[in-house]
């Protein structure tokens, strides 16, 4: 994909006709998905409508209690592998599952439709309206663009780098997952009939629009008064994929720093960035350099950051002055002049010893500290090498992508026209935000007669036990095989570290994860893992087993890029046995197999 990326030229959606503008970015992007920030001109009518919307919502929110439920959802993927983060959304009755890119720069949610004449092969099957008993087309009306038959409203997203998405608008039940407090809601979404460019080739199914606009999933939920007018995103760090998302209000931590966000300047989320400091020294820049055109815009659908040219040059030179002890190396792609360094080591937690801290200073005097992982990305071909993830923008707009907010809780407090930032461990944050005293939602599909577990809105894996989780069925242990392909032939897998990561991803204790068998050929490994009960239990609880099975079935394990690519081959859940002999026998046999592998592996390495 070309590094020069052009943004959205037009978007025609129900309820409004807006004139769009596009601009060119001198972008350097290593990922399959381009920046898709649909920057648009803010018309007088738009500003007036936004003002009326704000007044109406303030009145609606005035009676809200702190116990209003939130949609609390996991984030998956990572910036380096895909260039975006996704979440899971279920649409229809019975629910059909989709992996959608969370995008604050988009104002419509869309998925491929079963009738699509030109849609790529994505992660999940296309949406089938005929199989949903609750689906309704949005009928043609004076406030929308209609199809050729003048029966149904349509949408059309066209991107200047030749990506596009178009289709019809439908309304159906949208579910946010069983870990969310918010019960399923009716919402309007796009059912794609055609997609091109990077939207066609990406692995994710579609886009979840979190921007400002009447079709935005956030605006729709706020208009129904089911959530507060706010949402939060938290992306994992350089070596940790995934994260968390909350649709609705949360209580901001005392340490959170805020910047004013002007909803009348543009429909996209902006902050008032005044100046930047590198290693405690202010960049010498003209006043207002970060306030050009659309100002400083946050876009979760963009991978890197893009500064106005003078700001980029000043930032780059300041970094170079502070890392003179490191060696400059070529970037991962010889076609582009990336600024990269080697000699900093592989441990991300130690990067601050080699790279300076950066501060973003807002107009109100608040400061956000950026660690090296907020402006660097790993070199994909050299171990211990890193490259600048901030590039020059030929336009005056400053664009902050996901890299800037790694391991940062970002709260889009639309109700108070502000955006808050808090440096935190986003992988740990999920364990905190998913716990709530609010009552659990009613089951979205069905429920076991013998347990309190809500069955997920998705079909069971083919070949799995039909009675995998009835109340009288106890899981003795779970095994799964995973294939791993490493990029570096000299790199040997650290199975102990991998086991610890698996325990974190599956939310079990380290002692419950055991390596059962390993075979290898070149850079390819086939690894069998076992998940066992805790030492004080004779079986895995149904709730724990269900969580493990869902994460395995949906391929939701996320590992740092240094482990290469992984694929789940097979998983199996075994019932509890009366005797423990079988368990000791299984472990003994696999321990012997593993010892043979280690000896053979060491011998081949020595040879």
XYZ file of C-alpha atoms in Angstrom, residues 68-573:
506
model
C -26.599 3.677 34.535
C -25.235 0.527 32.859
C -22.293 0.574 30.498
C -21.367 -1.551 27.528
C -18.036 -2.970 28.682
C -16.213 -4.712 25.881
C -12.840 -6.249 25.171
C -10.517 -4.983 22.476
C -8.460 -7.365 20.350
C -5.530 -7.248 17.904
C -2.692 -4.743 18.076
C -1.169 -1.854 16.140
C 1.887 -3.603 14.719
C 0.164 -6.715 13.366
C -2.963 -5.118 11.939
C -2.768 -1.377 12.431
C -6.067 -1.333 14.314
C -8.013 -2.676 17.285
C -11.273 -4.564 17.008
C -14.158 -5.423 19.293
C -16.915 -8.010 18.996
C -20.470 -6.979 18.164
C -23.484 -9.243 17.668
C -26.307 -8.236 15.322
C -29.702 -9.855 14.841
C -31.870 -12.571 16.383
C -30.339 -15.075 16.756
C -27.143 -12.999 17.028
C -24.530 -13.030 14.260
C -21.001 -12.155 15.411
C -18.636 -9.594 13.853
C -15.140 -8.256 14.510
C -15.283 -4.489 13.972
C -12.513 -1.880 13.964
C -13.173 0.684 16.690
C -12.952 3.985 14.855
C -13.524 7.394 16.422
C -13.123 8.935 12.955
C -16.177 7.156 11.510
C -19.814 7.911 12.144
C -21.475 4.751 10.867
C -21.162 1.079 11.777
C -21.203 -1.343 8.858
C -20.724 -5.053 8.149
C -20.702 -7.094 4.923
C -24.177 -8.158 3.817
C -25.007 -11.604 2.452
C -26.139 -9.930 -0.766
C -22.806 -8.118 -1.227
C -21.691 -8.235 -4.851
C -18.086 -7.268 -4.067
C -16.920 -7.933 -0.508
C -13.665 -9.498 0.621
C -13.091 -12.571 2.724
C -13.093 -11.454 6.333
C -12.897 -12.968 9.778
C -16.558 -13.951 10.107
C -19.450 -14.878 7.788
C -21.470 -12.054 6.245
C -24.605 -10.736 7.904
C -27.729 -12.514 6.693
C -30.812 -10.312 7.199
C -33.143 -13.170 6.237
C -31.938 -15.205 9.215
C -32.723 -12.452 11.731
C -36.307 -12.299 12.962
C -35.793 -8.733 14.229
C -34.179 -7.152 11.142
C -35.962 -4.225 9.482
C -34.756 -2.166 6.514
C -34.670 1.598 6.990
C -37.353 2.668 4.534
C -36.771 5.464 2.080
C -37.714 8.894 3.457
C -37.012 12.565 2.610
C -34.033 12.776 4.972
C -31.942 10.040 3.374
C -30.570 8.928 0.034
C -32.500 6.029 -1.384
C -31.695 3.010 -3.526
C -32.666 2.797 -7.194
C -36.048 1.357 -6.307
C -36.738 4.195 -3.855
C -37.472 1.669 -1.111
C -34.513 1.691 1.290
C -32.060 4.249 2.674
C -28.448 3.852 1.616
C -25.026 4.975 2.803
C -21.857 5.583 0.797
C -18.346 5.986 2.219
C -15.690 6.827 -0.370
C -12.026 7.265 0.449
C -9.642 9.162 -1.779
C -7.055 6.367 -1.718
C -9.756 4.347 -3.542
C -11.221 2.440 -0.594
C -14.978 2.552 -0.307
C -17.953 1.048 1.472
C -21.538 1.345 0.320
C -24.786 -0.422 0.972
C -28.196 -0.120 2.561
C -29.209 0.899 6.058
C -30.958 -1.571 8.308
C -32.096 -1.726 11.915
C -31.719 -4.699 14.221
C -30.888 -5.838 17.727
C -27.247 -5.133 18.610
C -25.658 -7.067 21.491
C -22.463 -6.062 23.258
C -21.373 -9.385 24.736
C -22.058 -11.217 27.944
C -19.433 -9.273 29.898
C -21.352 -6.042 29.294
C -23.970 -4.622 31.631
C -25.933 -3.042 28.793
C -28.763 -5.178 27.460
C -29.134 -5.549 23.666
C -30.506 -2.483 21.871
C -32.017 -1.718 18.497
C -29.662 0.293 16.298
C -29.237 1.382 12.681
C -26.206 0.044 10.822
C -24.899 -0.313 7.298
C -25.281 -3.588 5.421
C -22.514 -3.507 2.801
C -23.250 -4.331 -0.808
C -19.833 -3.271 -2.052
C -16.393 -2.586 -0.611
C -13.093 -1.834 -2.320
C -9.431 -1.169 -1.540
C -8.111 -1.844 1.927
C -11.612 -2.305 3.294
C -11.912 -5.239 0.899
C -8.625 -6.864 1.933
C -8.595 -6.294 5.710
C -9.175 -9.209 8.089
C -11.697 -7.347 10.250
C -15.324 -7.586 9.144
C -16.140 -3.897 9.198
C -16.148 -0.634 11.143
C -17.718 0.376 14.451
C -18.337 4.101 14.138
C -17.726 5.988 17.388
C -17.586 9.499 15.905
C -20.073 12.323 16.309
C -23.126 11.868 14.128
C -26.684 10.610 14.276
C -25.695 7.201 12.895
C -22.835 6.765 15.370
C -23.428 3.840 17.709
C -22.606 6.164 20.625
C -25.122 8.813 19.526
C -27.818 6.202 19.012
C -27.363 4.748 22.512
C -27.262 8.224 24.059
C -30.399 9.248 22.179
C -32.153 6.222 23.674
C -30.996 7.371 27.138
C -29.524 3.950 27.875
C -25.947 5.208 28.438
C -24.353 8.480 29.478
C -22.844 10.678 26.772
C -19.307 9.349 27.081
C -17.105 6.414 26.110
C -13.587 5.241 26.894
C -10.857 3.333 25.053
C -7.719 1.733 26.459
C -5.152 0.197 24.066
C -2.540 -2.340 25.122
C 1.180 -1.562 25.090
C 3.932 -2.264 22.593
C 4.205 -5.937 23.527
C 0.605 -6.534 24.604
C -2.348 -6.651 22.253
C -5.947 -6.036 23.180
C -7.423 -3.658 25.717
C -10.816 -2.448 26.874
C -13.671 -0.225 25.749
C -16.560 1.223 27.737
C -19.598 2.774 26.051
C -21.143 5.049 28.665
C -19.912 7.059 31.623
C -17.251 5.985 34.060
C -16.007 7.806 37.134
C -12.736 9.461 36.038
C -9.761 8.588 38.259
C -8.365 11.569 40.213
C -5.094 11.419 38.244
C -6.793 11.740 34.850
C -5.781 14.902 32.950
C -8.269 16.599 30.647
C -8.204 18.816 27.595
C -11.144 20.777 26.231
C -12.657 19.274 23.071
C -14.601 21.635 20.809
C -17.562 19.833 19.179
C -18.357 22.883 17.031
C -14.973 23.060 15.357
C -15.446 19.755 13.545
C -17.403 16.560 14.050
C -14.180 14.766 15.021
C -12.621 14.532 18.433
C -10.003 17.219 18.981
C -7.898 18.421 21.894
C -6.211 21.742 22.603
C -2.516 20.877 22.292
C -0.396 23.930 23.054
C 3.212 22.710 23.065
C 5.439 19.660 23.387
C 8.498 18.985 25.515
C 11.248 16.448 24.762
C 13.524 15.496 27.666
C 12.088 18.433 29.605
C 12.861 20.985 26.889
C 10.097 22.823 25.037
C 10.136 22.498 21.262
C 10.753 25.929 19.740
C 7.716 26.286 17.513
C 5.418 29.127 16.410
C 2.361 29.705 18.584
C -0.633 27.773 17.329
C 1.346 25.213 15.304
C -0.876 22.443 16.715
C -4.039 24.454 16.097
C -4.088 24.538 12.300
C -7.147 23.636 10.268
C -8.931 20.909 12.293
C -6.586 21.345 15.251
C -5.210 18.250 16.984
C -7.458 15.297 16.186
C -7.617 11.923 17.940
C -8.386 9.014 15.616
C -8.468 5.465 16.965
C -8.550 4.106 13.404
C -5.124 5.577 12.577
C -1.971 3.714 13.564
C 0.658 6.440 13.919
C 0.832 10.191 14.557
C 1.219 12.948 11.960
C 2.531 16.429 12.822
C 2.576 19.605 10.778
C 5.949 19.669 8.999
C 7.705 22.232 11.240
C 6.520 20.408 14.358
C 7.691 17.067 12.980
C 11.167 18.391 12.131
C 11.523 19.928 15.585
C 10.375 16.733 17.273
C 12.639 14.529 15.158
C 15.709 16.701 15.777
C 15.027 16.771 19.518
C 14.840 12.980 19.652
C 18.057 12.639 17.618
C 19.902 14.889 20.049
C 18.891 12.673 22.964
C 19.741 9.264 21.443
C 23.228 9.973 20.109
C 24.498 6.821 21.847
C 22.261 4.598 19.705
C 23.094 3.450 16.184
C 20.997 4.658 13.255
C 19.796 1.755 11.096
C 17.691 1.350 7.987
C 13.977 0.907 8.397
C 12.111 -2.361 7.819
C 10.986 -1.261 4.358
C 13.846 -0.087 2.068
C 11.373 1.951 0.020
C 10.931 4.435 2.862
C 13.299 6.555 4.891
C 12.200 5.584 8.375
C 14.137 6.923 11.351
C 15.276 3.848 13.272
C 17.751 3.022 16.027
C 19.362 -0.141 17.349
C 21.033 -0.895 20.654
C 18.150 -0.166 23.038
C 17.464 -3.813 23.879
C 14.311 -5.914 23.678
C 12.815 -5.030 27.066
C 10.161 -2.368 26.538
C 10.183 -1.465 30.224
C 13.812 -0.341 29.835
C 13.313 1.903 26.788
C 13.193 5.036 28.941
C 16.894 4.480 29.653
C 17.666 4.989 25.967
C 14.873 7.277 24.739
C 13.640 10.546 26.273
C 10.270 11.218 27.810
C 7.893 13.468 25.913
C 5.222 15.739 27.349
C 2.117 17.055 25.640
C 1.002 20.341 27.205
C -2.625 21.409 26.815
C -4.012 24.938 26.749
C -5.262 24.575 30.331
C -1.751 23.738 31.549
C -2.380 20.028 32.055
C 0.374 17.707 30.855
C 0.292 14.178 29.465
C 3.525 12.217 29.758
C 4.390 10.005 26.778
C 6.727 7.088 27.337
C 8.881 5.775 24.445
C 6.241 3.206 23.473
C 3.927 6.148 22.693
C 6.115 7.383 19.836
C 8.125 4.299 18.790
C 7.321 1.031 17.053
C 9.417 -2.127 16.946
C 11.592 -2.724 13.905
C 10.125 -5.831 12.291
C 13.456 -7.171 11.024
C 16.030 -6.219 13.670
C 15.764 -7.377 17.271
C 16.209 -4.546 19.757
C 15.667 -1.855 17.106
C 12.931 0.803 17.122
C 11.597 3.425 14.705
C 9.817 6.752 15.115
C 6.065 6.349 14.795
C 5.498 10.069 14.213
C 5.621 11.426 10.667
C 5.231 14.665 8.732
C 1.806 15.784 7.560
C 1.612 18.075 4.520
C -1.545 19.576 6.023
C -1.675 21.757 9.117
C -3.887 19.315 11.010
C -2.175 17.308 13.762
C -3.397 13.710 13.794
C -2.831 11.446 16.801
C -3.310 7.749 16.119
C -3.359 4.737 18.395
C 0.387 4.656 19.049
C 0.187 7.866 21.106
C -2.349 6.368 23.531
C -0.825 2.940 24.120
C -1.415 1.920 27.735
C -3.511 5.050 28.182
C -7.126 5.219 29.282
C -8.775 7.825 27.022
C -12.210 9.034 28.084
C -14.258 10.893 25.472
C -16.463 12.865 27.853
C -18.799 14.325 25.244
C -21.263 15.484 27.875
C -18.674 17.941 29.221
C -16.825 18.660 25.945
C -13.529 17.262 27.185
C -11.188 14.316 26.651
C -9.290 12.753 29.546
C -6.033 10.776 29.612
C -4.591 8.448 32.225
C -1.437 6.366 31.812
C -2.267 2.855 32.975
C -1.810 -0.820 32.207
C -4.662 -1.453 29.774
C -4.429 -5.233 29.998
C -4.931 -4.970 33.760
C -7.609 -2.299 33.361
C -9.938 -4.840 31.791
C -9.915 -6.859 34.991
C -11.014 -3.758 36.891
C -13.640 -2.270 34.575
C -15.482 -5.544 33.975
C -16.443 -5.786 37.656
C -19.556 -3.856 38.545
C -22.279 -3.822 41.147
C -24.962 -3.219 38.527
C -27.376 -6.085 37.851
C -26.484 -8.431 35.006
C -28.489 -8.080 31.783
C -31.121 -10.560 30.764
C -29.823 -13.419 28.607
C -29.439 -12.386 24.974
C -29.952 -15.913 23.647
C -30.454 -18.748 26.058
C -29.379 -19.950 29.463
C -28.466 -23.276 30.963
C -31.070 -24.681 33.312
C -28.459 -25.639 35.885
C -26.099 -22.658 35.932
C -26.114 -18.877 36.094
C -23.916 -18.629 33.009
C -25.248 -16.727 30.063
C -24.614 -18.678 26.873
C -22.778 -16.481 24.355
C -24.577 -15.291 21.236
C -22.739 -17.656 18.909
C -22.990 -21.257 17.855
C -20.936 -23.978 19.546
C -17.713 -25.108 17.958
C -18.160 -28.019 15.615
C -17.036 -31.215 17.256
C -17.202 -29.935 20.816
C -19.155 -31.911 23.417
C -22.847 -31.207 23.093
C -23.209 -31.086 26.864
C -20.028 -29.130 27.466
C -21.445 -27.004 30.276
C -24.589 -28.411 31.867
C -24.624 -28.110 35.651
C -23.876 -31.789 36.288
C -20.880 -31.803 33.924
C -17.548 -30.855 35.503
C -14.551 -29.985 33.355
C -11.481 -31.916 34.463
C -9.039 -30.201 32.121
C -8.853 -28.400 28.756
C -6.171 -29.003 26.133
C -5.413 -27.033 22.999
C -2.853 -27.252 20.218
C -1.363 -24.136 18.674
C 0.977 -23.768 15.723
C 3.591 -21.013 15.970
C 5.736 -19.632 13.157
C 8.607 -17.377 14.198
C 10.116 -14.736 11.941
C 13.678 -15.196 13.174
C 15.362 -18.581 12.737
C 17.821 -17.710 15.538
C 15.058 -16.925 17.999
C 14.123 -19.763 20.371
C 10.700 -19.693 21.937
C 10.546 -18.944 25.640
C 7.848 -21.421 26.663
C 7.821 -20.294 30.279
C 7.038 -16.720 29.257
C 4.497 -17.924 26.706
C 2.770 -19.975 29.406
C 2.572 -16.903 31.640
C 1.024 -14.897 28.802
C -1.513 -17.657 28.178
C -2.497 -17.647 31.854
C -3.043 -13.881 31.682
C -5.071 -14.087 28.455
C -7.244 -16.927 29.815
C -7.430 -15.292 33.266
C -6.229 -18.328 35.177
C -3.342 -18.863 37.589
C 0.109 -19.570 36.174
C 0.139 -22.960 37.907
C -2.936 -24.046 35.931
C -1.173 -23.708 32.557
C 1.103 -26.617 31.673
C 3.152 -27.382 28.596
C 2.281 -30.917 27.474
C 4.105 -31.464 24.188
C 6.230 -29.653 21.589
C 7.277 -30.616 18.081
C 9.200 -28.377 15.712
C 10.447 -28.127 12.153
C 12.614 -25.148 11.301
C 10.825 -22.020 12.491
C 7.477 -23.818 12.895
C 6.305 -25.263 16.201
C 3.280 -27.326 17.214
C 2.646 -26.862 20.932
C 0.094 -28.596 23.145
C -1.011 -26.854 26.321
C -3.201 -28.038 29.170
C -5.368 -25.959 31.493
C -5.957 -27.730 34.803
C -7.890 -26.983 37.993
C -6.235 -25.088 40.810
C -4.422 -27.172 43.404
C -7.353 -26.789 45.795
C -10.013 -27.888 43.259
C -10.811 -31.173 41.549
C -12.354 -29.586 38.463
C -12.524 -26.268 36.581
C -15.595 -24.219 37.452
C -18.199 -23.781 34.721
C -17.716 -20.013 34.574
C -13.940 -20.342 34.201
C -14.261 -23.162 31.667
C -16.755 -21.202 29.590
C -14.479 -18.158 29.513
C -11.509 -20.295 28.430
C -13.492 -22.074 25.720
C -14.877 -18.829 24.295
C -11.437 -17.243 24.060
C -9.991 -20.340 22.410
C -12.911 -20.762 20.041
C -12.835 -17.127 18.942
C -9.016 -17.018 18.631
C -8.802 -14.185 21.143
C -5.359 -14.903 22.572
C -2.978 -12.015 21.949
C 0.812 -12.377 22.116
C 3.704 -9.943 21.526
C 4.975 -9.854 17.949
C 8.295 -11.412 18.944
C 6.513 -14.767 19.259
C 5.656 -14.636 15.568
C 2.323 -15.807 14.178
C 0.140 -18.315 15.957
C -2.937 -20.301 14.983
C -5.181 -22.417 17.154
C -5.341 -25.909 15.658
C -7.675 -27.740 18.013
C -9.065 -27.623 21.544
C -10.819 -30.187 23.700
C -12.573 -30.164 27.085
